XYZ file of C-alpha atoms in Angstrom:
682
model
C 204.219 60.697 79.492
C 203.836 56.925 79.584
C 203.807 56.819 75.769
C 207.054 58.866 75.588
C 208.786 56.578 78.063
C 207.570 53.544 76.083
C 208.953 54.961 72.781
C 212.326 55.739 74.390
C 212.516 52.282 75.866
C 211.782 50.669 72.518
C 214.371 52.907 70.782
C 217.016 52.078 73.356
C 216.228 48.374 73.110
C 216.340 48.478 69.296
C 219.649 50.385 69.292
C 221.294 47.925 71.643
C 219.986 45.068 69.538
C 221.214 46.650 66.298
C 224.729 47.301 67.719
C 224.926 43.790 69.065
C 223.903 42.269 65.737
C 226.298 44.587 63.898
C 229.279 43.649 66.060
C 228.548 39.965 65.823
C 228.071 40.134 62.048
C 231.139 42.347 61.542
C 233.434 40.145 63.589
C 232.095 37.124 61.767
C 232.736 38.843 58.427
C 236.233 39.913 59.442
C 237.121 36.447 60.623
C 235.805 34.894 57.400
C 237.702 37.443 55.346
C 240.972 36.676 57.142
C 240.479 32.961 56.748
C 239.698 33.412 53.067
C 242.847 35.471 52.522
C 244.962 32.881 54.331
C 243.537 30.174 52.092
C 244.173 32.388 49.060
C 247.870 33.005 49.863
C 248.343 29.321 50.568
C 246.907 28.588 47.129
C 249.313 31.132 45.553
C 252.234 29.501 47.392
C 251.218 26.080 46.032
C 250.951 27.432 42.466
C 254.422 29.014 42.711
C 256.042 25.816 44.068
C 254.380 23.244 41.842
C 253.827 25.068 38.574
C 255.711 28.326 38.143
C 258.830 27.468 40.097
C 259.104 24.059 38.561
C 258.637 25.298 34.973
C 260.302 28.704 34.940
C 261.822 30.326 37.961
C 261.909 33.545 36.155
C 258.178 33.530 35.753
C 257.693 33.986 39.504
C 258.022 37.735 39.201
C 255.413 37.879 36.492
C 253.026 35.728 38.484
C 253.440 37.970 41.503
C 252.782 41.062 39.361
C 249.642 39.422 37.985
C 248.102 38.448 41.296
C 249.030 41.778 42.899
C 246.888 43.553 40.355
C 244.033 41.034 40.485
C 243.693 40.400 44.247
C 244.282 43.903 45.695
C 247.683 43.207 47.196
C 249.701 46.169 48.371
C 252.880 44.154 47.920
C 253.802 40.529 47.501
C 257.271 38.911 47.397
C 259.049 35.573 47.518
C 261.884 35.365 50.036
C 264.483 32.646 49.664
C 265.725 30.426 52.452
C 268.655 32.733 52.930
C 266.306 35.698 53.519
C 267.042 37.363 50.206
C 264.025 38.557 48.228
C 263.890 36.376 45.150
C 261.051 38.194 43.423
C 258.535 40.857 44.334
C 255.671 42.892 42.952
C 253.709 45.963 44.039
C 250.006 46.507 43.579
C 248.368 49.439 41.894
C 248.459 52.742 43.803
C 245.359 53.744 45.820
C 242.836 56.221 44.548
C 242.124 59.507 46.356
C 239.101 58.101 48.204
C 240.976 54.932 48.999
C 243.736 57.045 50.528
C 241.158 58.818 52.692
C 239.682 55.464 53.781
C 243.154 54.146 54.519
C 243.953 57.241 56.581
C 240.586 56.756 58.416
C 241.428 53.106 59.118
C 238.415 52.056 57.088
C 240.794 50.348 54.656
C 243.048 47.881 56.468
C 246.298 46.156 55.415
C 246.802 42.573 56.511
C 250.293 41.029 56.388
C 250.337 37.285 55.651
C 253.182 34.708 55.360
C 253.218 31.146 54.221
C 256.004 28.679 53.266
C 256.502 27.555 49.698
C 256.914 23.773 49.685
C 258.095 21.832 46.669
C 257.711 18.119 47.091
C 257.520 18.682 50.799
C 260.794 20.684 50.948
C 260.646 24.407 51.850
C 262.097 26.425 49.044
C 261.066 29.909 50.285
C 258.466 32.089 51.953
C 255.595 33.976 50.306
C 255.102 37.337 52.057
C 252.091 39.501 51.156
C 250.349 42.675 52.342
C 246.724 42.778 51.244
C 244.075 45.494 51.460
C 240.904 44.459 53.424
C 237.904 46.700 52.645
C 235.421 46.946 55.595
C 233.312 50.050 54.737
C 231.038 48.537 52.131
C 230.505 45.211 53.837
C 230.277 46.961 57.199
C 227.586 49.276 55.896
C 225.699 46.330 54.470
C 226.167 44.460 57.692
C 224.985 47.502 59.677
C 221.945 47.933 57.436
C 221.132 44.264 57.753
C 221.570 44.482 61.527
C 219.321 47.519 61.685
C 216.663 45.747 59.670
C 216.902 42.714 61.915
C 216.748 44.912 65.017
C 213.735 46.775 63.618
C 212.008 43.509 62.849
C 212.828 42.285 66.350
C 211.569 45.463 68.004
C 208.439 45.438 65.864
C 207.784 41.793 66.671
C 208.480 42.456 70.344
C 206.159 45.467 70.300
C 203.564 43.429 68.501
C 203.695 40.713 71.145
C 203.782 43.190 74.025
C 200.996 45.259 72.503
C 198.916 42.150 71.957
C 199.381 41.112 75.565
C 198.626 44.659 76.743
C 195.506 44.808 74.616
C 194.444 41.392 75.886
C 194.901 42.549 79.491
C 193.179 45.841 78.766
C 190.328 44.062 77.037
C 190.022 41.608 79.930
C 190.046 44.489 82.421
C 187.444 46.384 80.387
C 185.280 43.272 80.171
C 185.530 42.828 83.934
C 184.604 46.488 84.451
C 181.764 46.114 81.988
C 180.499 42.991 83.749
C 180.811 44.748 87.111
C 178.980 47.806 85.762
C 176.231 45.623 84.338
C 175.947 43.752 87.653
C 175.790 46.978 89.640
C 173.307 48.496 87.201
C 171.116 45.409 87.407
C 171.307 45.397 91.216
C 170.532 49.118 91.271
C 167.548 48.726 88.958
C 166.299 45.722 90.936
C 166.638 47.626 94.210
C 164.530 50.538 92.969
C 161.060 50.840 94.508
C 159.820 51.852 91.058
C 158.930 49.383 88.326
C 161.167 49.457 85.235
C 160.179 47.754 81.970
C 161.411 47.755 78.374
C 159.323 46.765 75.364
C 159.816 46.294 71.655
C 157.953 48.286 69.028
C 154.926 46.002 69.306
C 154.661 46.487 73.084
C 156.025 43.069 74.117
C 158.015 43.202 77.354
C 161.676 42.270 76.790
C 163.044 43.347 80.187
C 161.697 44.147 83.658
C 163.265 44.637 87.067
C 162.555 42.450 90.088
C 159.704 44.453 91.599
C 157.856 44.634 88.259
C 158.444 40.929 87.684
C 157.106 39.938 91.109
C 154.228 42.452 91.184
C 152.888 41.556 87.739
C 153.949 37.879 87.795
C 156.096 38.219 84.649
C 158.550 35.418 85.522
C 158.420 32.737 82.843
C 156.074 34.745 80.624
C 157.731 35.261 77.236
C 156.516 38.126 75.081
C 154.050 39.379 77.698
C 152.155 42.405 76.390
C 152.652 45.726 78.178
C 149.054 46.796 77.562
C 147.789 43.678 79.358
C 149.143 44.966 82.686
C 146.312 47.507 82.960
C 142.547 47.361 83.081
C 140.785 46.763 79.791
C 139.014 50.143 79.842
C 142.366 51.934 79.409
C 143.683 49.697 76.581
C 142.861 52.031 73.679
C 144.187 55.069 75.512
C 147.417 53.226 76.394
C 148.065 52.184 72.793
C 147.566 55.747 71.563
C 149.965 57.159 74.170
C 152.435 54.393 73.291
C 152.448 55.436 69.636
C 152.845 59.107 70.543
C 155.798 58.315 72.798
C 157.502 56.300 70.019
C 157.291 59.401 67.822
C 159.287 61.324 70.429
C 156.416 63.284 71.976
C 156.682 63.915 75.717
C 153.441 62.522 77.148
C 154.448 63.160 80.786
C 153.263 61.293 83.843
C 149.961 59.464 83.762
C 147.973 57.862 86.572
C 146.688 54.464 85.424
C 144.905 51.507 86.967
C 147.191 48.457 86.862
C 146.468 44.811 87.728
C 148.894 42.752 89.808
C 149.510 39.019 89.469
C 146.496 38.294 91.709
C 144.160 40.468 89.656
C 143.993 43.265 92.251
C 143.759 46.776 90.790
C 146.090 49.458 92.146
C 147.010 53.009 91.030
C 150.264 53.289 89.072
C 151.986 56.496 87.995
C 153.567 55.798 84.573
C 156.108 57.620 82.394
C 157.235 56.363 78.953
C 160.255 57.264 76.793
C 161.541 55.638 73.577
C 164.702 53.489 73.420
C 167.016 54.446 70.529
C 169.638 52.433 68.647
C 171.725 54.307 66.065
C 169.186 57.104 66.152
C 166.199 54.863 65.456
C 163.499 54.042 68.044
C 163.548 50.301 68.726
C 161.268 50.105 71.735
C 159.890 51.783 74.821
C 161.234 52.224 78.343
C 158.535 52.471 81.041
C 158.908 53.703 84.613
C 156.026 52.914 86.996
C 155.514 54.179 90.562
C 153.018 52.436 92.837
C 151.116 55.244 94.566
C 148.755 53.048 96.587
C 150.232 54.209 99.906
C 150.233 57.824 98.747
C 146.568 57.618 97.777
C 145.715 55.856 101.040
C 147.653 58.470 103.037
C 145.852 61.268 101.220
C 142.541 59.628 102.035
C 143.541 59.252 105.685
C 144.604 62.891 105.846
C 141.333 63.958 104.265
C 139.438 61.682 106.637
C 141.366 63.120 109.587
C 140.622 66.662 108.461
C 136.935 65.881 108.150
C 136.953 64.165 111.531
C 138.669 67.197 113.048
C 136.057 69.495 111.562
C 133.335 67.131 112.719
C 134.935 67.022 116.167
C 135.001 70.809 116.471
C 131.398 71.065 115.351
C 130.321 68.152 117.550
C 132.218 69.485 120.544
C 130.533 72.857 120.341
C 127.103 71.304 119.845
C 127.673 68.820 122.693
C 128.657 71.593 125.089
C 125.511 73.526 124.287
C 123.467 70.330 124.549
C 124.913 69.752 128.006
C 123.541 73.111 129.148
C 120.114 72.217 127.725
C 120.178 68.843 129.476
C 121.037 70.587 132.717
C 117.636 72.234 132.591
C 115.903 68.927 131.819
C 117.623 67.061 134.656
C 117.625 69.945 137.127
C 113.980 70.926 136.792
C 112.979 67.262 136.793
C 114.874 66.866 140.049
C 113.088 69.884 141.543
C 109.710 68.505 140.450
C 110.484 65.129 142.037
C 111.249 66.848 145.330
C 108.037 68.895 145.225
C 105.750 66.057 144.084
C 104.179 63.818 146.633
C 105.512 60.295 146.864
C 102.208 58.859 145.592
C 101.688 61.396 142.750
C 100.946 59.719 139.437
C 103.164 62.250 137.615
C 106.209 61.169 139.632
C 107.073 58.179 137.412
C 106.872 60.348 134.291
C 109.151 63.028 135.759
C 111.572 60.328 137.002
C 111.689 58.863 133.498
C 112.443 62.338 132.096
C 115.287 62.763 134.608
C 116.698 59.308 133.805
C 116.582 59.984 130.077
C 118.244 63.356 130.630
C 121.028 61.770 132.699
C 121.598 59.109 130.040
C 121.787 61.761 127.349
C 124.133 63.808 129.536
C 126.418 60.786 129.998
C 126.467 60.235 126.244
C 127.318 63.897 125.660
C 130.087 63.654 128.299
C 131.533 60.664 126.477
C 131.348 62.530 123.194
C 133.117 65.554 124.698
C 135.812 63.305 126.139
C 136.425 61.709 122.723
C 136.399 65.031 120.877
C 138.280 67.245 123.327
C 140.064 64.769 125.577
C 140.018 64.825 129.347
C 142.974 67.067 130.064
C 140.916 69.075 132.549
C 139.712 66.116 134.608
C 140.389 66.191 138.321
C 142.526 63.247 139.384
C 143.105 61.560 142.679
C 145.446 58.773 143.705
C 143.303 55.684 143.943
C 143.905 51.969 144.315
C 142.673 50.441 141.062
C 141.887 47.196 142.889
C 139.317 49.022 145.005
C 137.781 50.703 141.932
C 137.448 47.340 140.156
C 136.077 45.607 143.248
C 133.389 48.256 143.702
C 132.453 48.147 140.004
C 132.287 44.349 139.902
C 129.682 44.385 142.652
C 127.780 47.411 141.287
C 124.268 47.209 139.857
C 125.531 48.240 136.414
C 128.015 45.347 136.258
C 125.401 42.926 137.606
C 123.026 43.944 134.794
C 125.804 43.263 132.232
C 126.527 39.830 133.722
C 122.863 38.878 134.036
C 122.215 39.902 130.434
C 125.061 37.695 129.166
C 124.611 34.461 131.060
C 126.584 32.581 128.372
C 129.748 34.424 129.442
C 131.662 33.655 132.619
C 133.264 36.739 134.229
C 136.195 36.453 136.638
C 138.132 39.085 138.562
C 141.757 38.415 139.548
C 143.262 41.296 141.526
C 146.862 41.688 142.643
C 147.435 41.158 146.362
C 149.238 44.465 146.900
C 147.533 47.863 146.412
C 148.054 49.354 142.946
C 147.911 53.149 143.158
C 147.378 55.266 140.052
C 146.606 58.946 139.472
C 143.196 58.918 137.819
C 139.693 60.196 137.440
C 137.690 57.395 139.049
C 134.644 58.158 136.929
C 136.607 57.672 133.722
C 138.458 54.580 134.935
C 135.040 53.020 135.512
C 134.075 53.950 131.954
C 137.250 52.271 130.658
C 136.479 49.072 132.559
C 132.814 49.061 131.511
C 133.604 49.547 127.802
C 136.394 46.962 127.824
C 134.034 44.411 129.363
C 131.289 45.198 126.844
C 133.800 44.908 123.958
C 135.101 41.566 125.264
C 131.550 40.255 125.738
C 130.534 41.124 122.193
C 133.613 39.377 120.776
C 132.416 36.025 122.160
C 130.176 33.896 119.976
C 128.431 31.234 122.023
C 129.782 30.424 125.469
C 133.059 31.862 126.680
C 134.883 33.615 129.446
C 136.103 37.130 130.216
C 138.889 37.635 132.725
C 139.807 40.928 134.394
C 143.270 40.972 135.937
C 145.570 43.527 137.586
C 149.321 43.246 138.088
C 152.555 45.203 138.389
C 154.791 45.246 135.314
C 158.478 46.127 135.679
C 159.722 47.380 132.294
C 163.508 47.648 131.990
C 163.407 49.212 128.536
C 161.008 51.344 126.482
C 158.134 49.497 124.808
C 155.475 50.382 122.267
C 151.708 50.419 122.660
C 148.918 51.138 120.201
C 148.715 54.803 121.153
C 152.175 55.839 122.371
C 155.705 54.783 123.245
C 156.107 54.015 126.944
C 159.323 54.738 128.825
C 160.953 52.204 131.089
C 159.573 52.105 134.640
C 156.965 50.489 136.845
C 153.391 50.232 135.578
C 150.015 49.027 136.806
C 148.611 46.683 134.160
C 144.839 46.342 133.737
C 144.205 43.317 131.525
C 140.906 42.204 129.968
C 141.076 38.870 128.137
C 138.312 37.054 126.264
C 137.721 33.882 124.268
C 136.463 35.756 121.216
C 137.961 35.801 117.736
C 140.661 38.444 117.203
C 139.906 39.298 113.560
C 141.096 42.184 111.402
C 138.056 44.296 112.308
C 139.221 44.637 115.913
C 142.047 46.867 114.697
C 139.378 49.548 114.063
C 137.648 49.326 117.429
C 139.216 52.588 118.648
C 137.864 54.609 115.730
C 134.940 56.899 116.636
C 131.498 55.548 115.700
C 132.963 52.188 114.672
C 130.701 49.418 115.953
C 130.320 45.728 115.201
C 127.480 45.003 117.574
C 125.407 41.867 117.562
C 121.984 42.539 116.118
C 119.525 43.484 118.840
C 122.043 45.262 121.076
C 122.395 48.980 121.399
C 125.536 50.883 120.780
C 126.820 54.311 119.837
C 130.273 53.358 118.589
C 131.895 55.738 121.090
C 132.810 53.211 123.803
C 136.262 52.146 122.646
C 137.022 55.587 121.228
C 136.308 56.880 124.742
C 138.714 54.265 126.142
C 141.417 55.450 123.755
C 140.920 59.106 124.680
C 140.821 58.518 128.450
C 143.894 56.268 128.331
C 145.811 58.979 126.486
C 144.628 61.629 128.979
C 145.968 59.494 131.849
C 149.427 59.229 130.187
C 148.815 55.506 129.885
C 149.355 53.029 127.069
C 146.967 50.500 125.557
C 147.901 47.354 123.658
C 145.884 44.729 121.765
C 147.376 41.269 121.300
C 146.311 37.722 120.539
C 145.821 35.456 123.555
C 145.741 31.646 123.635
C 142.000 31.466 122.957
C 141.065 34.955 121.845
C 142.010 38.596 122.290
C 143.688 40.514 125.073
C 143.665 44.242 125.813
C 146.184 45.664 128.281
C 146.203 49.177 129.744
C 149.407 50.393 131.420
C 149.072 53.137 134.067
C 152.167 54.672 135.695
C 152.450 53.485 139.298
C 152.341 56.309 141.907
C 153.035 56.477 145.626
C 149.920 56.119 147.781
C 148.531 59.404 149.089
C 150.785 61.738 147.075
C 149.168 64.293 144.826
C 145.671 63.809 146.327
C 143.361 66.747 145.851
C 141.022 68.113 148.507
C 138.408 69.040 145.914
C 134.826 68.086 146.764
C 133.193 66.282 143.815
C 129.676 65.821 145.196
C 127.189 62.943 145.230
C 123.449 62.452 144.756
C 122.877 61.818 148.455
C 119.907 63.175 150.411
C 120.159 66.992 150.088
C 121.026 69.043 153.155
C 119.727 72.608 153.466
C 121.624 75.763 154.326
C 121.135 78.565 156.827
C 120.756 81.562 154.531
C 124.400 81.748 153.476
C 125.070 84.104 150.572
C 126.114 82.449 147.302
C 127.105 84.210 144.078
C 126.389 82.197 140.911
C 128.486 83.266 137.892
C 127.508 81.716 134.537
C 127.334 83.191 131.033
C 124.179 81.107 130.343
C 121.103 82.789 131.828
C 119.230 79.493 131.908
C 121.982 77.884 133.989
C 121.976 80.844 136.387
C 118.207 80.590 136.867
C 118.389 76.829 137.470
C 121.230 77.183 139.991
C 119.348 80.024 141.763
C 116.150 77.956 142.075
C 118.061 74.930 143.433
C 120.054 76.958 145.927
C 116.973 78.951 146.971
C 115.128 75.675 147.504
C 118.071 74.597 149.704
C 117.598 77.744 151.853
C 120.516 79.809 150.523
C 120.542 83.487 149.612
C 121.549 83.705 145.954
C 122.926 86.417 143.669
C 123.504 85.904 139.956
C 125.996 87.346 137.417
C 126.273 86.535 133.705
C 129.613 88.283 133.038
C 132.934 88.970 134.724
C 132.042 92.661 135.201
C 128.741 91.841 136.926
C 130.484 89.275 139.146
C 133.209 91.698 140.270
C 130.654 94.468 140.858
C 128.511 92.145 142.982
C 131.547 91.014 144.998
C 132.388 94.644 145.709
C 128.844 95.412 146.958
C 128.013 92.239 148.889
C 129.669 89.846 151.259
C 129.660 86.419 149.644
C 130.083 83.183 151.598
C 130.553 81.026 148.514
C 131.360 81.715 144.861
C 129.836 79.292 142.302
C 131.912 80.013 139.175
C 131.459 78.630 135.638
C 134.462 78.750 133.273
C 132.363 79.569 130.191
C 133.611 81.530 127.153
C 132.097 84.749 128.466
C 133.692 84.467 131.922
C 137.312 85.330 132.755
C 137.648 82.911 135.662
C 141.291 83.716 136.426
C 140.651 87.458 136.707
C 137.671 86.896 139.009
C 139.599 84.458 141.228
C 142.651 86.728 141.351
C 140.527 89.751 142.436
C 138.600 87.725 144.976
C 141.623 86.026 146.543
C 143.531 89.339 146.658
C 140.827 90.914 148.814
C 139.582 87.796 150.608
C 142.154 84.966 150.677
C 139.713 82.793 152.654
C 136.985 83.057 150.003
C 135.515 79.622 149.137
C 135.052 78.960 145.422
C 133.350 76.102 143.593
C 133.806 75.508 139.860
C 130.888 74.342 137.701
C 131.671 72.423 134.501
C 129.873 70.464 131.843
C 132.931 68.292 131.086
C 133.380 66.362 134.299
C 136.284 68.655 135.183
C 137.740 71.993 134.098
C 138.281 72.543 130.368
C 141.250 74.862 130.872
C 142.978 73.535 133.957
C 146.055 75.704 133.332
C 143.931 78.833 133.877
C 143.447 77.909 137.552
C 146.980 76.763 138.478
C 147.876 78.055 141.958
C 144.310 79.040 142.921
C 142.457 77.608 145.934
C 139.404 75.794 144.563
C 137.100 74.119 147.088
C 135.061 71.807 144.864
C 133.497 70.969 141.520
C 129.830 70.664 140.512
C 129.222 68.818 137.280
C 126.520 69.622 134.780
C 123.712 68.753 134.454
C 122.897 69.976 137.941
C 121.031 67.788 140.391
C 119.746 68.945 143.752
C 121.648 66.234 145.622
C 124.948 66.913 143.910
C 124.640 70.665 144.323
C 123.644 70.355 147.970
C 126.516 67.998 148.902
C 129.261 70.131 147.314
C 127.944 73.467 148.644
C 127.287 72.083 152.119
C 130.771 70.519 152.337
C 132.481 73.714 151.167
C 130.586 75.895 153.670
C 131.224 73.377 156.437
C 134.977 73.523 155.817
C 134.710 77.311 155.951
C 132.977 77.197 159.344
C 135.549 74.715 160.670
C 138.344 77.032 159.734
């Protein structure tokens, strides 16, 4: 459509130009013709006056007849001063075509007059009518005008087209420059490495990431094969030749070397570059898969750790039952042996070793399974820390590390948290041990508590914490915070000083317990060393306290023949509990399944139910049946995990206390005695 409008515009412009030129040329021609004829008749008048008239007045008629035939006059005459025609002549008659032109006004007649002067005296007037032909000259003038107009239009179009092409070329160049800029920015922004080589393998182009990763800036004619390890050189050259022949060699995982000489995995794909159908080089696309490989290794490591955790958890639970027999029977032997018996120290050592092993297994279970079933109470963390700082265990740690100065800085106001006190003590103990081991030479470890008001969410090592009020437990040391301390929460990771013992579970236990308490933990660099902060949600004092009896290893108190039903799927645990309770003067029944327990409850009156939540025992069904018939029935849960593994199974049930495995006579006696005492008080 634009082209049609342009053609019409040029035609209209050319037509106007041609008409204008024609009119100007025609008027100029007509004016010149008139002037020429006037000059001609004046010349004839001069000839008549000075030559013909003076010589022979009778020859005027002949002269007029001569010039009428020669100069295309229609008529010509000499009129005397008195107005009488002295002589006249008529031109030749018009041809047929001339008549048609005359009738069409294409042949004009021009009347002209001039005085005949002889020696300056008028002697007459020369009157003539002359034909003026305009068709032939007009056609020539029109053709000339058309040619001029065509030349003008062509020249104008040539100039306009040149300007248009210049603008179009400039616009295309700008678009091309913009496209090249965008393409270069796009290629440079790619996370992949892009290179181009010539036929010999010399790099002629690379994007920014390839240039910076391989250090190609300022290196002219760097060789593509030199970017990889030497062992793959021959294989690379062969694949390069195959790709130049047009064969699809697909993706290939190679070992590349960066500018620092470090080797990393690179996924490479090659394709030839063509120019006029001929391969002139190679285009290479490289993808750094270091993170992908590392992620795959972490996933595989996590899967193996999960499998190891499941296997370890099951083995640890069974080991806890075995250790219950070691500790429990050792405890019974210590009670029966005389105070001066030589075997007493051996049995005591067996019990101590069993308790240490049981604590280690408890830590392992906490790391593997978490502590979601732990019983919590609202406690002031300042009191827990104060009691631990003056405990024999903490004193042994401080005495064994005399080069380290320990300080305790507690907040003035009580700081209440919902926690398992046993596990909070384990957190504090392991944090202190970790801080002590980080110090080389003399140094200091500071334990501090405070309230932290957080007005916006913040991030910790293990979780994102919402805004709110938190109790901050901070342990700061003068040790070196190196890269290895980022791994301290990994299970079995240990960087102990030679000569010290360690299992590698301490900080992994801290991580697990912190997560189970809905708390956050953060490692940061302090002025002189490292700092670990644990953030516990602040709770209101006294709310959420449980009335569960946890038991202690105090002097055992005996019963008065009360009837106790022990339910445990492990026969060995049942026998141990029966012997302890019988020794404490209780009447004991035993059941190793839910059916036996319910049958026994139907046949006998039971003062206290000692229930284990093992895999072969449906604890909820037993509790529901018991509480439906006897709502006042006292029930104690036994567990090898420091709490109840499936706490949700006992929601809404009235549980009187918890006895932890391995059993000890003192612990068993205190929990049972307290539960029966509360029953009597009611």
